[in-house]
Amino acid sequence: SLLNELDAVQLAAVDVREIGNAGRSLIAWVLLSDKTLKPADLRRQLSAQLPEYMVPAMFMLVDELPMNASGKIDRRALPKPDSVRDGITQEYVAPRNDMEELLANIWCQVLGLEQVGVEDNFFELGGHSLLATQVVTRLRQTAQIEIPVRTIFEALTIENLAMVVNRDIETNRIHQVPVIEPRGEGVQVPLSYSQLRLWFLDQLDPM
C-alpha cells in the first residue's frame, strides 16, 4: 500500500519468495512512472515509514505487471529473478584490495551468492539483521576482527565497510581478537558465581 502511494510508483506488488540464504523474504515488483529512481531510493522512502522486517529485501523494477481476468495483479505470474542481482541496478564492481576481497567472500558465504560487488547494498542483496550478525561472526572467525553489527547497517556496502574497518584498525579503534591459548595444567582459576554459590551452600549445610 505504501509503495503504491509513492509519487514515482505507477503500480507495485509485494510477495514472499525464497532469496538465496536469506530464506523466505519480501520481494517488491515495481512499475515506476519515474524511471530515474533506483531500488535504494524506494528502500529509503519505505524505511522512513516501516520497521525493517516490513521493508522488501529486493525491489524488482519491471516494465509491466501481469494481470488476471479480473483485472487484478496475478501474483503467481510475477517474474522470478534469475539471481539476486536482478533486483539491483548498479553494475558489478570487483574487489580492489585485500579487505574488500575478504568482505566479499564473507558476504557471498552468508548470502549464498556466487558474486558480490563492492558497491552492492547488503540489504538489497537479501540481507537482514540475522545475516548481518553472521557477517560479524565470520569476520571475527576469519580475520580476528571485531565490529558491532550496527556498522553493517551504517556502511551498507563492502566499499564503505572496508574503509571503516581499515580506518578503525589504523586508529586502534578496533583491534584484532587475540587467539585463545589453552590453559596449562595446575593453573588455578577463580570460581564462577554459580560455582561459588554451590560451594557456599555446601559449606553452610554439607550433605
XYZ file of C-alpha atoms in Angstrom:
207
model
C 0.000 0.000 0.000
C 2.785 2.431 0.897
C 4.661 1.631 -2.304
C 1.607 2.413 -4.400
C 1.218 5.735 -2.565
C 4.681 6.936 -3.648
C 4.555 9.575 -6.397
C 7.142 7.809 -8.559
C 5.362 4.425 -8.426
C 2.747 3.630 -11.042
C 1.913 0.162 -9.724
C 3.513 -2.275 -7.280
C 3.038 -5.738 -5.797
C 4.754 -7.435 -2.864
C 5.005 -11.163 -2.163
C 7.097 -13.640 -0.171
C 9.707 -15.657 -2.083
C 12.940 -17.544 -1.427
C 16.121 -15.451 -1.855
C 19.491 -17.215 -1.570
C 20.444 -17.921 2.050
C 18.066 -15.231 3.253
C 15.222 -17.744 3.164
C 11.673 -16.501 2.691
C 11.808 -12.762 2.203
C 9.672 -9.963 0.843
C 10.130 -9.058 -2.832
C 8.574 -5.978 -4.405
C 7.768 -5.762 -8.134
C 7.549 -2.101 -9.068
C 6.419 -0.312 -12.210
C 7.843 3.200 -11.997
C 6.491 6.372 -13.523
C 9.855 7.991 -12.790
C 12.484 5.744 -14.397
C 15.345 7.647 -12.761
C 14.570 6.134 -9.352
C 16.641 3.235 -8.079
C 15.762 0.436 -5.633
C 17.835 2.213 -2.981
C 15.545 5.261 -3.304
C 12.442 3.119 -2.771
C 14.055 1.360 0.177
C 14.978 4.671 1.785
C 11.442 6.041 1.452
C 9.842 2.900 2.877
C 12.378 2.642 5.707
C 11.242 6.043 6.932
C 7.713 4.671 7.429
C 8.104 0.968 8.164
C 10.064 -1.259 10.552
C 12.944 -3.175 8.968
C 11.145 -6.520 8.723
C 8.370 -4.963 6.597
C 10.715 -3.389 4.047
C 11.181 -5.674 0.992
C 14.570 -7.351 0.772
C 14.553 -6.941 -3.024
C 12.961 -4.456 -5.428
C 12.367 -5.733 -8.967
C 11.880 -2.867 -11.430
C 9.589 -4.135 -14.214
C 8.066 -2.740 -17.404
C 4.665 -4.276 -16.656
C 2.878 -6.400 -14.073
C 0.865 -9.499 -15.079
C -2.911 -9.183 -14.705
C -5.582 -11.864 -14.376
C -9.032 -11.912 -15.979
C -10.440 -9.843 -13.121
C -8.001 -7.026 -13.806
C -6.011 -7.688 -10.638
C -2.285 -8.424 -10.355
C -1.620 -12.118 -10.989
C 0.838 -12.917 -8.193
C 1.524 -16.423 -9.484
C 2.738 -14.943 -12.779
C 5.099 -12.395 -11.233
C 8.561 -12.840 -12.786
C 11.048 -14.821 -10.736
C 14.507 -13.199 -10.516
C 17.241 -15.285 -12.114
C 19.617 -14.025 -9.449
C 19.638 -11.598 -6.558
C 21.486 -9.099 -8.761
C 18.344 -8.789 -10.879
C 16.892 -6.743 -8.038
C 19.577 -4.045 -8.128
C 20.595 -1.608 -10.820
C 24.265 -0.850 -10.303
C 26.920 -2.652 -12.303
C 29.159 -5.241 -10.675
C 32.387 -3.747 -9.292
C 35.058 -6.280 -8.273
C 37.047 -6.000 -5.006
C 40.136 -3.793 -5.317
C 42.079 -4.580 -2.140
C 42.554 -7.328 0.440
C 39.887 -6.083 2.848
C 37.266 -5.752 0.108
C 38.178 -9.254 -1.102
C 37.800 -10.652 2.417
C 34.432 -8.984 2.966
C 33.163 -10.013 -0.481
C 33.961 -13.668 0.271
C 32.157 -13.441 3.613
C 29.094 -11.801 2.049
C 28.980 -14.498 -0.647
C 29.057 -17.220 2.018
C 26.402 -15.599 4.191
C 24.058 -14.578 1.354
C 24.569 -17.768 -0.667
C 25.738 -15.872 -3.757
C 28.482 -16.573 -6.261
C 29.420 -12.923 -6.725
C 29.056 -9.698 -4.748
C 30.210 -6.286 -5.929
C 31.794 -3.761 -3.597
C 29.071 -1.192 -4.387
C 26.177 -3.606 -3.791
C 23.864 -2.834 -0.871
C 23.823 -5.656 1.709
C 20.066 -5.370 2.225
C 19.261 -5.150 -1.478
C 21.046 -8.489 -1.835
C 18.604 -10.095 0.587
C 20.485 -9.351 3.793
C 18.791 -8.716 7.115
C 19.755 -8.327 10.776
C 20.328 -12.055 11.412
C 22.589 -12.361 8.358
C 24.410 -9.182 9.411
C 25.183 -10.952 12.695
C 26.622 -13.870 10.710
C 28.870 -11.457 8.799
C 30.228 -10.118 12.096
C 30.802 -13.659 13.386
C 32.599 -14.818 10.215
C 34.770 -11.686 10.217
C 35.775 -12.483 13.787
C 36.493 -16.139 12.951
C 38.292 -15.444 9.662
C 40.350 -12.352 10.468
C 40.008 -11.998 14.264
C 38.425 -8.582 13.713
C 35.559 -7.474 15.935
C 32.977 -4.926 14.742
C 29.478 -4.113 16.032
C 26.516 -5.236 13.920
C 25.364 -1.628 13.555
C 28.460 -0.935 11.425
C 26.948 -3.022 8.611
C 23.674 -1.085 8.861
C 25.584 2.178 8.606
C 28.093 1.192 5.898
C 25.677 -0.856 3.709
C 28.292 -1.678 1.030
C 31.576 -3.583 1.036
C 33.362 -0.457 -0.189
C 32.170 1.592 2.787
C 32.585 -1.237 5.290
C 36.174 -1.907 4.181
C 37.057 1.782 4.605
C 35.524 1.839 8.098
C 37.307 -1.341 9.198
C 40.687 -0.273 7.773
C 40.394 3.200 9.284
C 39.457 1.872 12.711
C 42.292 -0.663 12.658
C 44.783 2.084 11.801
C 43.495 4.322 14.595
C 43.252 1.433 17.078
C 39.503 1.974 17.458
C 39.015 -1.741 16.849
C 41.527 -4.482 17.360
C 42.144 -8.000 16.272
C 40.710 -10.501 18.692
C 43.586 -12.303 20.456
C 43.921 -16.029 19.931
C 42.693 -18.010 22.945
C 45.525 -20.210 24.179
C 44.874 -23.448 26.115
C 45.444 -23.133 29.873
C 48.356 -25.081 31.296
C 47.930 -27.851 33.820
C 47.839 -26.918 37.504
C 46.757 -23.324 36.863
C 44.153 -22.241 39.403
C 41.321 -20.027 38.229
C 38.633 -18.247 40.274
C 35.226 -19.857 40.657
C 32.288 -18.550 38.694
C 29.405 -17.010 40.626
C 27.372 -20.203 40.195
C 30.237 -22.375 41.430
C 30.887 -20.035 44.351
C 27.220 -20.197 45.333
C 27.275 -24.021 45.301
C 30.448 -24.040 47.390
C 28.894 -21.643 49.909
C 25.737 -23.748 50.216
C 27.828 -26.875 50.674
C 29.849 -25.210 53.434
C 26.673 -23.934 55.069
C 24.909 -27.297 55.014
C 27.180 -30.191 53.999
C 25.328 -33.206 52.645
